[in-house]
PDB file of C-alpha atoms (C1' of nucleotides) in Angstrom:
ATOM      1  CA  MET M  34     -12.522 -17.964 -20.760  1.00 68.00           C
ATOM      2  CA  VAL M  35     -14.849 -20.152 -18.753  1.00 71.00           C
ATOM      3  CA  GLN M  36     -11.945 -22.167 -17.017  1.00 82.00           C
ATOM      4  CA  GLN M  37     -10.240 -18.868 -15.952  1.00 86.00           C
ATOM      5  CA  LYS M  38     -13.569 -17.617 -14.477  1.00 87.00           C
ATOM      6  CA  LYS M  39     -14.084 -20.759 -12.495  1.00 93.00           C
ATOM      7  CA  ARG M  40     -10.532 -20.579 -11.207  1.00 95.00           C
ATOM      8  CA  THR M  41     -11.003 -17.150 -10.042  1.00 97.00           C
ATOM      9  CA  VAL M  42     -14.209 -18.116  -8.131  1.00 97.00           C
ATOM     10  CA  LYS M  43     -12.213 -21.006  -6.272  1.00 97.00           C
ATOM     11  CA  ILE M  44      -9.500 -18.547  -5.468  1.00 97.00           C
ATOM     12  CA  ARG M  45     -11.819 -16.000  -4.034  1.00 97.00           C
ATOM     13  CA  LYS M  46     -13.653 -18.883  -1.948  1.00 97.00           C
ATOM     14  CA  ILE M  47     -10.460 -20.138  -0.525  1.00 97.00           C
ATOM     15  CA  LEU M  48      -9.120 -16.785   0.431  1.00 98.00           C
ATOM     16  CA  LYS M  49     -12.372 -16.026   2.068  1.00 97.00           C
ATOM     17  CA  ILE M  50     -12.201 -19.070   4.181  1.00 97.00           C
ATOM     18  CA  ALA M  51      -8.204 -18.489   5.013  1.00 97.00           C
ATOM     19  CA  TYR M  52      -9.023 -14.811   5.808  1.00 97.00           C
ATOM     20  CA  PRO M  53     -12.738 -14.328   6.768  1.00 96.00           C
ATOM     21  CA  TYR M  54     -12.359 -11.108   8.483  1.00 94.00           C
ATOM     22  CA  VAL M  55      -9.818  -8.427   7.004  1.00 96.00           C
ATOM     23  CA  LYS M  56      -9.317  -5.129   8.105  1.00 96.00           C
ATOM     24  CA  THR M  57      -6.589  -2.511   7.479  1.00 97.00           C
ATOM     25  CA  GLN M  58      -3.673  -2.684   9.976  1.00 96.00           C
ATOM     26  CA  LEU M  59      -3.266   1.027   9.970  1.00 97.00           C
ATOM     27  CA  ARG M  60      -4.362   2.781  13.033  1.00 97.00           C
ATOM     28  CA  TYR M  61      -6.527   5.856  12.450  1.00 97.00           C
ATOM     29  CA  ARG M  62      -9.556   7.443  14.255  1.00 97.00           C
ATOM     30  CA  ASN M  63     -10.940   9.495  11.158  1.00 97.00           C
ATOM     31  CA  PRO M  64     -10.467   9.763   7.344  1.00 98.00           C
ATOM     32  CA  PHE M  65      -7.794  12.278   7.656  1.00 98.00           C
ATOM     33  CA  GLU M  66      -5.649  10.165   9.891  1.00 98.00           C
ATOM     34  CA  LEU M  67      -6.172   7.345   7.452  1.00 98.00           C
ATOM     35  CA  LEU M  68      -5.184   9.453   4.595  1.00 98.00           C
ATOM     36  CA  VAL M  69      -1.881  10.594   6.328  1.00 98.00           C
ATOM     37  CA  ALA M  70      -1.161   6.880   7.553  1.00 98.00           C
ATOM     38  CA  THR M  71      -1.677   5.576   3.938  1.00 98.00           C
ATOM     39  CA  ILE M  72       0.681   8.198   2.480  1.00 98.00           C
ATOM     40  CA  LEU M  73       3.374   7.194   5.149  1.00 98.00           C
ATOM     41  CA  SER M  74       2.752   3.485   4.272  1.00 98.00           C
ATOM     42  CA  ALA M  75       4.635   3.759   0.999  1.00 97.00           C
ATOM     43  CA  GLN M  76       7.466   1.253   0.861  1.00 96.00           C
ATOM     44  CA  CYS M  77       7.125   0.728   4.664  1.00 96.00           C
ATOM     45  CA  THR M  78       5.282  -1.790   6.824  1.00 97.00           C
ATOM     46  CA  ASP M  79       1.964  -0.914   8.608  1.00 96.00           C
ATOM     47  CA  LYS M  80       3.584  -1.681  11.869  1.00 96.00           C
ATOM     48  CA  GLN M  81       6.180   0.850  11.256  1.00 97.00           C
ATOM     49  CA  VAL M  82       3.639   3.565  10.230  1.00 98.00           C
ATOM     50  CA  ASN M  83       1.664   2.847  13.601  1.00 97.00           C
ATOM     51  CA  SER M  84       4.831   3.199  15.538  1.00 97.00           C
ATOM     52  CA  VAL M  85       5.127   6.926  14.471  1.00 98.00           C
ATOM     53  CA  THR M  86       1.368   7.924  13.942  1.00 97.00           C
ATOM     54  CA  LYS M  87       0.774   7.553  17.715  1.00 96.00           C
ATOM     55  CA  ASP M  88       2.898  10.321  18.457  1.00 96.00           C
ATOM     56  CA  LEU M  89       2.443  12.190  15.340  1.00 98.00           C
ATOM     57  CA  PHE M  90      -1.388  12.425  15.752  1.00 98.00           C
ATOM     58  CA  ASN M  91      -1.075  13.394  19.299  1.00 97.00           C
ATOM     59  CA  LYS M  92       0.894  16.484  18.203  1.00 97.00           C
ATOM     60  CA  LEU M  93      -0.730  17.324  14.888  1.00 97.00           C
ATOM     61  CA  LYS M  94      -4.381  16.552  14.845  1.00 96.00           C
ATOM     62  CA  ASN M  95      -5.793  18.081  11.822  1.00 97.00           C
ATOM     63  CA  PRO M  96      -4.962  19.540   8.292  1.00 98.00           C
ATOM     64  CA  CYS M  97      -4.642  22.984   9.948  1.00 97.00           C
ATOM     65  CA  ASP M  98      -1.952  21.722  12.411  1.00 98.00           C
ATOM     66  CA  PHE M  99      -0.074  19.954   9.437  1.00 98.00           C
ATOM     67  CA  ALA M 100      -0.359  22.990   7.271  1.00 97.00           C
ATOM     68  CA  HIS M 101       1.149  25.297   9.909  1.00 97.00           C
ATOM     69  CA  ALA M 102       3.933  22.937  11.091  1.00 96.00           C
ATOM     70  CA  SER M 103       7.462  23.233   9.502  1.00 95.00           C
ATOM     71  CA  SER M 104       8.617  20.537   7.433  1.00 94.00           C
ATOM     72  CA  GLU M 105      11.458  19.882   9.864  1.00 95.00           C
ATOM     73  CA  THR M 106       8.857  19.230  12.592  1.00 97.00           C
ATOM     74  CA  ILE M 107       7.008  16.715  10.489  1.00 98.00           C
ATOM     75  CA  GLU M 108      10.180  15.091   9.227  1.00 98.00           C
ATOM     76  CA  LYS M 109      11.453  14.391  12.715  1.00 97.00           C
ATOM     77  CA  LEU M 110       7.939  12.654  13.659  1.00 98.00           C
ATOM     78  CA  ILE M 111       7.886  10.412  10.591  1.00 98.00           C
ATOM     79  CA  ARG M 112      11.707   9.669   9.948  1.00 98.00           C
ATOM     80  CA  PRO M 113      11.463   5.900  10.706  1.00 98.00           C
ATOM     81  CA  THR M 114       9.030   5.451   7.856  1.00 98.00           C
ATOM     82  CA  GLY M 115      11.558   6.215   5.284  1.00 97.00           C
ATOM     83  CA  TYR M 116      11.256   8.766   2.233  1.00 98.00           C
ATOM     84  CA  PHE M 117      10.692  11.119   5.134  1.00 98.00           C
ATOM     85  CA  ARG M 118      11.468  14.337   3.235  1.00 98.00           C
ATOM     86  CA  ASN M 119       8.997  13.547   0.291  1.00 98.00           C
ATOM     87  CA  LYS M 120       6.395  12.410   2.782  1.00 98.00           C
ATOM     88  CA  ALA M 121       6.573  15.408   4.942  1.00 98.00           C
ATOM     89  CA  LYS M 122       6.502  17.783   1.991  1.00 97.00           C
ATOM     90  CA  ASN M 123       3.575  15.742   0.576  1.00 97.00           C
ATOM     91  CA  ILE M 124       1.488  15.610   3.848  1.00 97.00           C
ATOM     92  CA  ARG M 125       1.754  19.191   4.315  1.00 97.00           C
ATOM     93  CA  LYS M 126       0.967  20.051   0.621  1.00 97.00           C
ATOM     94  CA  CYS M 127      -2.042  17.622   0.976  1.00 98.00           C
ATOM     95  CA  SER M 128      -3.263  19.302   4.110  1.00 98.00           C
ATOM     96  CA  VAL M 129      -2.982  22.672   2.489  1.00 97.00           C
ATOM     97  CA  SER M 130      -5.039  21.409  -0.482  1.00 97.00           C
ATOM     98  CA  LEU M 131      -7.681  19.932   1.878  1.00 98.00           C
ATOM     99  CA  ILE M 132      -8.196  23.206   3.610  1.00 97.00           C
ATOM    100  CA  GLU M 133      -8.182  25.239   0.347  1.00 97.00           C
ATOM    101  CA  LYS M 134     -10.517  22.948  -1.498  1.00 97.00           C
ATOM    102  CA  TYR M 135     -12.510  20.932   0.820  1.00 97.00           C
ATOM    103  CA  LYS M 136     -12.759  22.980   4.075  1.00 97.00           C
ATOM    104  CA  GLY M 137     -10.464  20.514   5.656  1.00 97.00           C
ATOM    105  CA  GLU M 138     -12.517  17.611   5.085  1.00 97.00           C
ATOM    106  CA  VAL M 139     -11.208  14.355   3.102  1.00 98.00           C
ATOM    107  CA  PRO M 140     -13.189  14.045  -0.154  1.00 98.00           C
ATOM    108  CA  GLN M 141     -15.105  10.898  -0.982  1.00 97.00           C
ATOM    109  CA  THR M 142     -14.492  10.414  -4.668  1.00 97.00           C
ATOM    110  CA  LEU M 143     -11.580   8.760  -6.559  1.00 97.00           C
ATOM    111  CA  ASP M 144     -11.193  11.685  -8.856  1.00 97.00           C
ATOM    112  CA  GLU M 145     -10.716  14.189  -5.973  1.00 97.00           C
ATOM    113  CA  LEU M 146      -8.677  11.884  -3.975  1.00 98.00           C
ATOM    114  CA  VAL M 147      -5.984  11.070  -6.660  1.00 97.00           C
ATOM    115  CA  LYS M 148      -5.465  14.888  -7.145  1.00 96.00           C
ATOM    116  CA  LEU M 149      -4.247  15.326  -3.526  1.00 96.00           C
ATOM    117  CA  PRO M 150      -0.396  15.777  -3.382  1.00 94.00           C
ATOM    118  CA  GLY M 151       1.127  12.559  -2.111  1.00 92.00           C
ATOM    119  CA  GLY M 152      -1.924  10.370  -2.871  1.00 91.00           C
ATOM    120  CA  GLY M 153      -2.194   8.223  -5.920  1.00 95.00           C
ATOM    121  CA  ARG M 154      -4.746   5.553  -6.873  1.00 97.00           C
ATOM    122  CA  LYS M 155      -3.644   3.239  -4.228  1.00 97.00           C
ATOM    123  CA  THR M 156      -3.948   5.719  -1.418  1.00 98.00           C
ATOM    124  CA  ALA M 157      -7.310   6.882  -2.804  1.00 98.00           C
ATOM    125  CA  ASN M 158      -8.691   3.352  -2.987  1.00 98.00           C
ATOM    126  CA  VAL M 159      -7.480   2.581   0.599  1.00 98.00           C
ATOM    127  CA  VAL M 160      -9.257   5.734   1.939  1.00 98.00           C
ATOM    128  CA  LEU M 161     -12.444   5.103   0.002  1.00 98.00           C
ATOM    129  CA  GLY M 162     -12.615   1.511   1.079  1.00 97.00           C
ATOM    130  CA  ALA M 163     -11.755   1.783   4.760  1.00 97.00           C
ATOM    131  CA  ALA M 164     -12.884   5.116   5.660  1.00 97.00           C
ATOM    132  CA  PHE M 165     -16.084   5.509   3.547  1.00 97.00           C
ATOM    133  CA  GLY M 166     -16.919   1.853   2.541  1.00 97.00           C
ATOM    134  CA  ILE M 167     -16.812   2.678  -1.046  1.00 97.00           C
ATOM    135  CA  PRO M 168     -15.513  -0.278  -3.256  1.00 97.00           C
ATOM    136  CA  GLY M 169     -12.178   0.032  -4.808  1.00 97.00           C
ATOM    137  CA  ILE M 170      -9.246  -2.151  -6.028  1.00 98.00           C
ATOM    138  CA  VAL M 171      -6.039  -1.386  -4.085  1.00 97.00           C
ATOM    139  CA  VAL M 172      -3.103  -2.349  -6.193  1.00 98.00           C
ATOM    140  CA  ASP M 173      -0.091  -2.397  -3.902  1.00 97.00           C
ATOM    141  CA  THR M 174       3.128  -4.408  -3.968  1.00 97.00           C
ATOM    142  CA  HIS M 175       1.435  -7.583  -2.657  1.00 97.00           C
ATOM    143  CA  VAL M 176      -1.730  -7.196  -5.007  1.00 98.00           C
ATOM    144  CA  THR M 177       0.664  -6.860  -7.988  1.00 98.00           C
ATOM    145  CA  ARG M 178       2.933  -9.761  -7.133  1.00 97.00           C
ATOM    146  CA  ILE M 179       0.131 -12.331  -6.265  1.00 97.00           C
ATOM    147  CA  SER M 180      -2.156 -11.163  -9.266  1.00 97.00           C
ATOM    148  CA  LYS M 181       0.635 -11.992 -11.562  1.00 96.00           C
ATOM    149  CA  ARG M 182       1.644 -15.279  -9.878  1.00 97.00           C
ATOM    150  CA  LEU M 183      -1.947 -16.577  -9.834  1.00 96.00           C
ATOM    151  CA  GLY M 184      -2.570 -15.534 -13.395  1.00 95.00           C
ATOM    152  CA  LEU M 185      -5.211 -12.903 -12.635  1.00 96.00           C
ATOM    153  CA  THR M 186      -3.488 -10.530 -14.953  1.00 96.00           C
ATOM    154  CA  LYS M 187      -0.743 -10.404 -17.407  1.00 94.00           C
ATOM    155  CA  ASN M 188      -0.063  -6.757 -17.062  1.00 96.00           C
ATOM    156  CA  HIS M 189       2.616  -5.046 -15.106  1.00 94.00           C
ATOM    157  CA  ASP M 190       1.042  -1.600 -15.117  1.00 95.00           C
ATOM    158  CA  PRO M 191      -0.822  -1.133 -11.605  1.00 96.00           C
ATOM    159  CA  VAL M 192      -3.588   0.732 -13.438  1.00 97.00           C
ATOM    160  CA  LYS M 193      -4.251  -2.160 -15.831  1.00 97.00           C
ATOM    161  CA  ILE M 194      -4.085  -4.656 -12.946  1.00 97.00           C
ATOM    162  CA  GLU M 195      -6.739  -2.568 -11.314  1.00 98.00           C
ATOM    163  CA  PHE M 196      -8.912  -2.674 -14.153  1.00 97.00           C
ATOM    164  CA  ASP M 197      -8.261  -6.359 -14.806  1.00 97.00           C
ATOM    165  CA  LEU M 198      -9.292  -7.241 -11.211  1.00 97.00           C
ATOM    166  CA  MET M 199     -12.285  -4.816 -11.469  1.00 97.00           C
ATOM    167  CA  LYS M 200     -13.645  -7.126 -14.253  1.00 97.00           C
ATOM    168  CA  SER M 201     -13.017 -10.482 -12.536  1.00 96.00           C
ATOM    169  CA  ILE M 202     -14.037  -9.623  -8.972  1.00 97.00           C
ATOM    170  CA  PRO M 203     -17.582  -8.632  -7.945  1.00 97.00           C
ATOM    171  CA  LYS M 204     -17.658  -5.047  -6.990  1.00 97.00           C
ATOM    172  CA  ASN M 205     -18.969  -5.630  -3.483  1.00 97.00           C
ATOM    173  CA  GLU M 206     -15.966  -7.828  -2.693  1.00 97.00           C
ATOM    174  CA  TRP M 207     -13.233  -5.444  -4.236  1.00 98.00           C
ATOM    175  CA  ASN M 208     -12.055  -4.116  -0.761  1.00 97.00           C
ATOM    176  CA  ASP M 209     -12.018  -7.475   1.047  1.00 97.00           C
ATOM    177  CA  PHE M 210     -10.515  -9.326  -1.940  1.00 98.00           C
ATOM    178  CA  CYS M 211      -7.546  -6.868  -1.984  1.00 98.00           C
ATOM    179  CA  LEU M 212      -7.035  -7.041   1.871  1.00 97.00           C
ATOM    180  CA  GLN M 213      -7.105 -10.845   1.645  1.00 98.00           C
ATOM    181  CA  LEU M 214      -4.507 -10.784  -0.991  1.00 98.00           C
ATOM    182  CA  ILE M 215      -2.395  -8.554   1.201  1.00 97.00           C
ATOM    183  CA  PHE M 216      -2.715 -10.741   4.358  1.00 97.00           C
ATOM    184  CA  PHE M 217      -2.032 -13.712   2.160  1.00 98.00           C
ATOM    185  CA  GLY M 218       0.981 -12.096   0.700  1.00 97.00           C
ATOM    186  CA  ARG M 219       2.539 -11.174   4.129  1.00 97.00           C
ATOM    187  CA  ALA M 220       2.061 -14.653   5.532  1.00 96.00           C
ATOM    188  CA  VAL M 221       2.216 -17.254   2.551  1.00 97.00           C
ATOM    189  CA  CYS M 222       2.784 -15.813  -0.918  1.00 97.00           C
ATOM    190  CA  LYS M 223       5.823 -13.691   0.232  1.00 96.00           C
ATOM    191  CA  ALA M 224       7.900 -11.804  -2.319  1.00 95.00           C
ATOM    192  CA  ARG M 225      11.180 -13.349  -1.107  1.00 93.00           C
ATOM    193  CA  LYS M 226      10.464 -16.912   0.088  1.00 92.00           C
ATOM    194  CA  PRO M 227       6.916 -17.911  -0.680  1.00 95.00           C
ATOM    195  CA  ALA M 228       5.556 -20.721   1.378  1.00 95.00           C
ATOM    196  CA  CYS M 229       4.278 -22.822  -1.472  1.00 94.00           C
ATOM    197  CA  PHE M 230       4.347 -25.997   0.475  1.00 93.00           C
ATOM    198  CA  THR M 231       1.677 -24.736   2.941  1.00 94.00           C
ATOM    199  CA  CYS M 232      -0.234 -22.683   0.393  1.00 96.00           C
ATOM    200  CA  PRO M 233      -3.983 -23.294   0.234  1.00 96.00           C
ATOM    201  CA  LEU M 234      -4.023 -22.136  -3.466  1.00 96.00           C
ATOM    202  CA  CYS M 235      -1.122 -24.339  -4.701  1.00 93.00           C
ATOM    203  CA  ASP M 236      -3.379 -26.456  -6.744  1.00 93.00           C
ATOM    204  CA  LEU M 237      -4.582 -23.402  -8.642  1.00 94.00           C
ATOM    205  CA  CYS M 238      -1.293 -21.749  -9.150  1.00 94.00           C
ATOM    206  CA  ASP M 239       1.414 -22.257 -11.841  1.00 91.00           C
ATOM    207  CA  PHE M 240       4.008 -20.154 -10.161  1.00 92.00           C
ATOM    208  CA  THR M 241       7.106 -21.829  -9.051  1.00 79.00           C
ATOM    209  CA  ASP M 242       9.643 -20.272  -6.646  1.00 74.00           C
ATOM    210  CA  LYS M 243      13.090 -19.874  -8.267  1.00 63.00           C
ATOM    211  CA  THR M 244      14.818 -18.352  -5.178  1.00 62.00           C
ATOM    212  CA  SER M 245      14.540 -21.308  -2.902  1.00 54.00           C
TER     213      SER M 245
ATOM    214  C1'  DC Q 191      12.581   6.309 -16.397  1.00 52.02           C
ATOM    215  C1'  DT Q 192      14.968   7.905 -11.749  1.00 52.02           C
ATOM    216  C1'  DC Q 193      14.760   9.320  -7.160  1.00 52.02           C
ATOM    217  C1'  DC Q 194      13.356   9.270  -2.468  1.00 52.02           C
ATOM    218  C1'  DC Q 195      15.013   6.164   2.444  1.00 52.02           C
ATOM    219  C1'  DG Q 196      14.603   3.744   7.358  1.00 52.02           C
ATOM    220  C1'  DA Q 197      13.892  -0.726   9.595  1.00 52.02           C
ATOM    221  C1'  DT Q 198      13.644  -5.525   9.193  1.00 52.02           C
ATOM    222  C1'  DA Q 199      14.128 -10.322   7.445  1.00 52.02           C
ATOM    223  C1'  DT Q 200      16.872 -13.529   5.082  1.00 52.02           C
TER     224       DT Q 200
ATOM    225  C1'  DA A 271      25.210  -7.639   1.919  1.00 52.02           C
ATOM    226  C1'  DT A 272      20.879  -7.447  -0.302  1.00 52.02           C
ATOM    227  C1'  DA A 273      15.777  -7.688  -0.664  1.00 52.02           C
ATOM    228  C1'  DT A 274      11.487  -5.872   0.743  1.00 52.02           C
ATOM    229  C1'  DC A 275       7.739  -3.129   2.849  1.00 52.02           C
ATOM    230  C1'  DA A 276      -0.550  -1.292   1.790  1.00 52.02           C
ATOM    231  C1'  DG A 277       4.031   4.302  -3.808  1.00 52.02           C
ATOM    232  C1'  DG A 278       4.169   8.860  -5.771  1.00 52.02           C
ATOM    233  C1'  DA A 279       6.423  12.952  -7.848  1.00 52.02           C
ATOM    234  C1'  DG A 280       9.260  14.824 -11.489  1.00 52.02           C
TER     235       DG A 280
END
DNA sequence: CTCCCGATAT
DNA sequence: ATATCAGGAG
């Protein structure tokens, strides 16, 4: 629909003005550190991830270090991020896989990244975008919530939302657009108490908050 | 679908 | 006390 297309263009323009320079808040020095940090970021704030990765990457520097470390060692280092048993196990399996399949390097395609233990489409697209500059739609909790509120999708399935956004957003803006939604989601269009009164998109949005 | 789970905001 | 945080595996 033509109206819907124009609305999407307006939304993109306003978000670009509100968040002109977006970059992941996850701290990392190489693709492998970003991969680990992104696995740790599941159901956890970036700030909380950064608080453990400083010490974590000081002690375990590469896939080989993680592969040889015990699960207990990794668990202790990442505990504050939650889901620490699953995450420790996944990061170790992921490191083993990187060594066996890719000589310890992080692969640069979506198909290869999604097959790594502990990393799904969201993790894969974060790594592709931030570490390698390859366009990808990152569907996390913020992107899901806001896409629905703004009517950019009617779907609930993250993969369907990813493909809906791929169709309506120019490819060279996929990464920035998702990061803009995430910053916007943290500051304004929050899950719990959205700040609709100060929202720059309120005229383009039909969502009404029922919790306040 | 359920389970994993600590830290923080409300 | 409860909802939420750059989700993924079984």
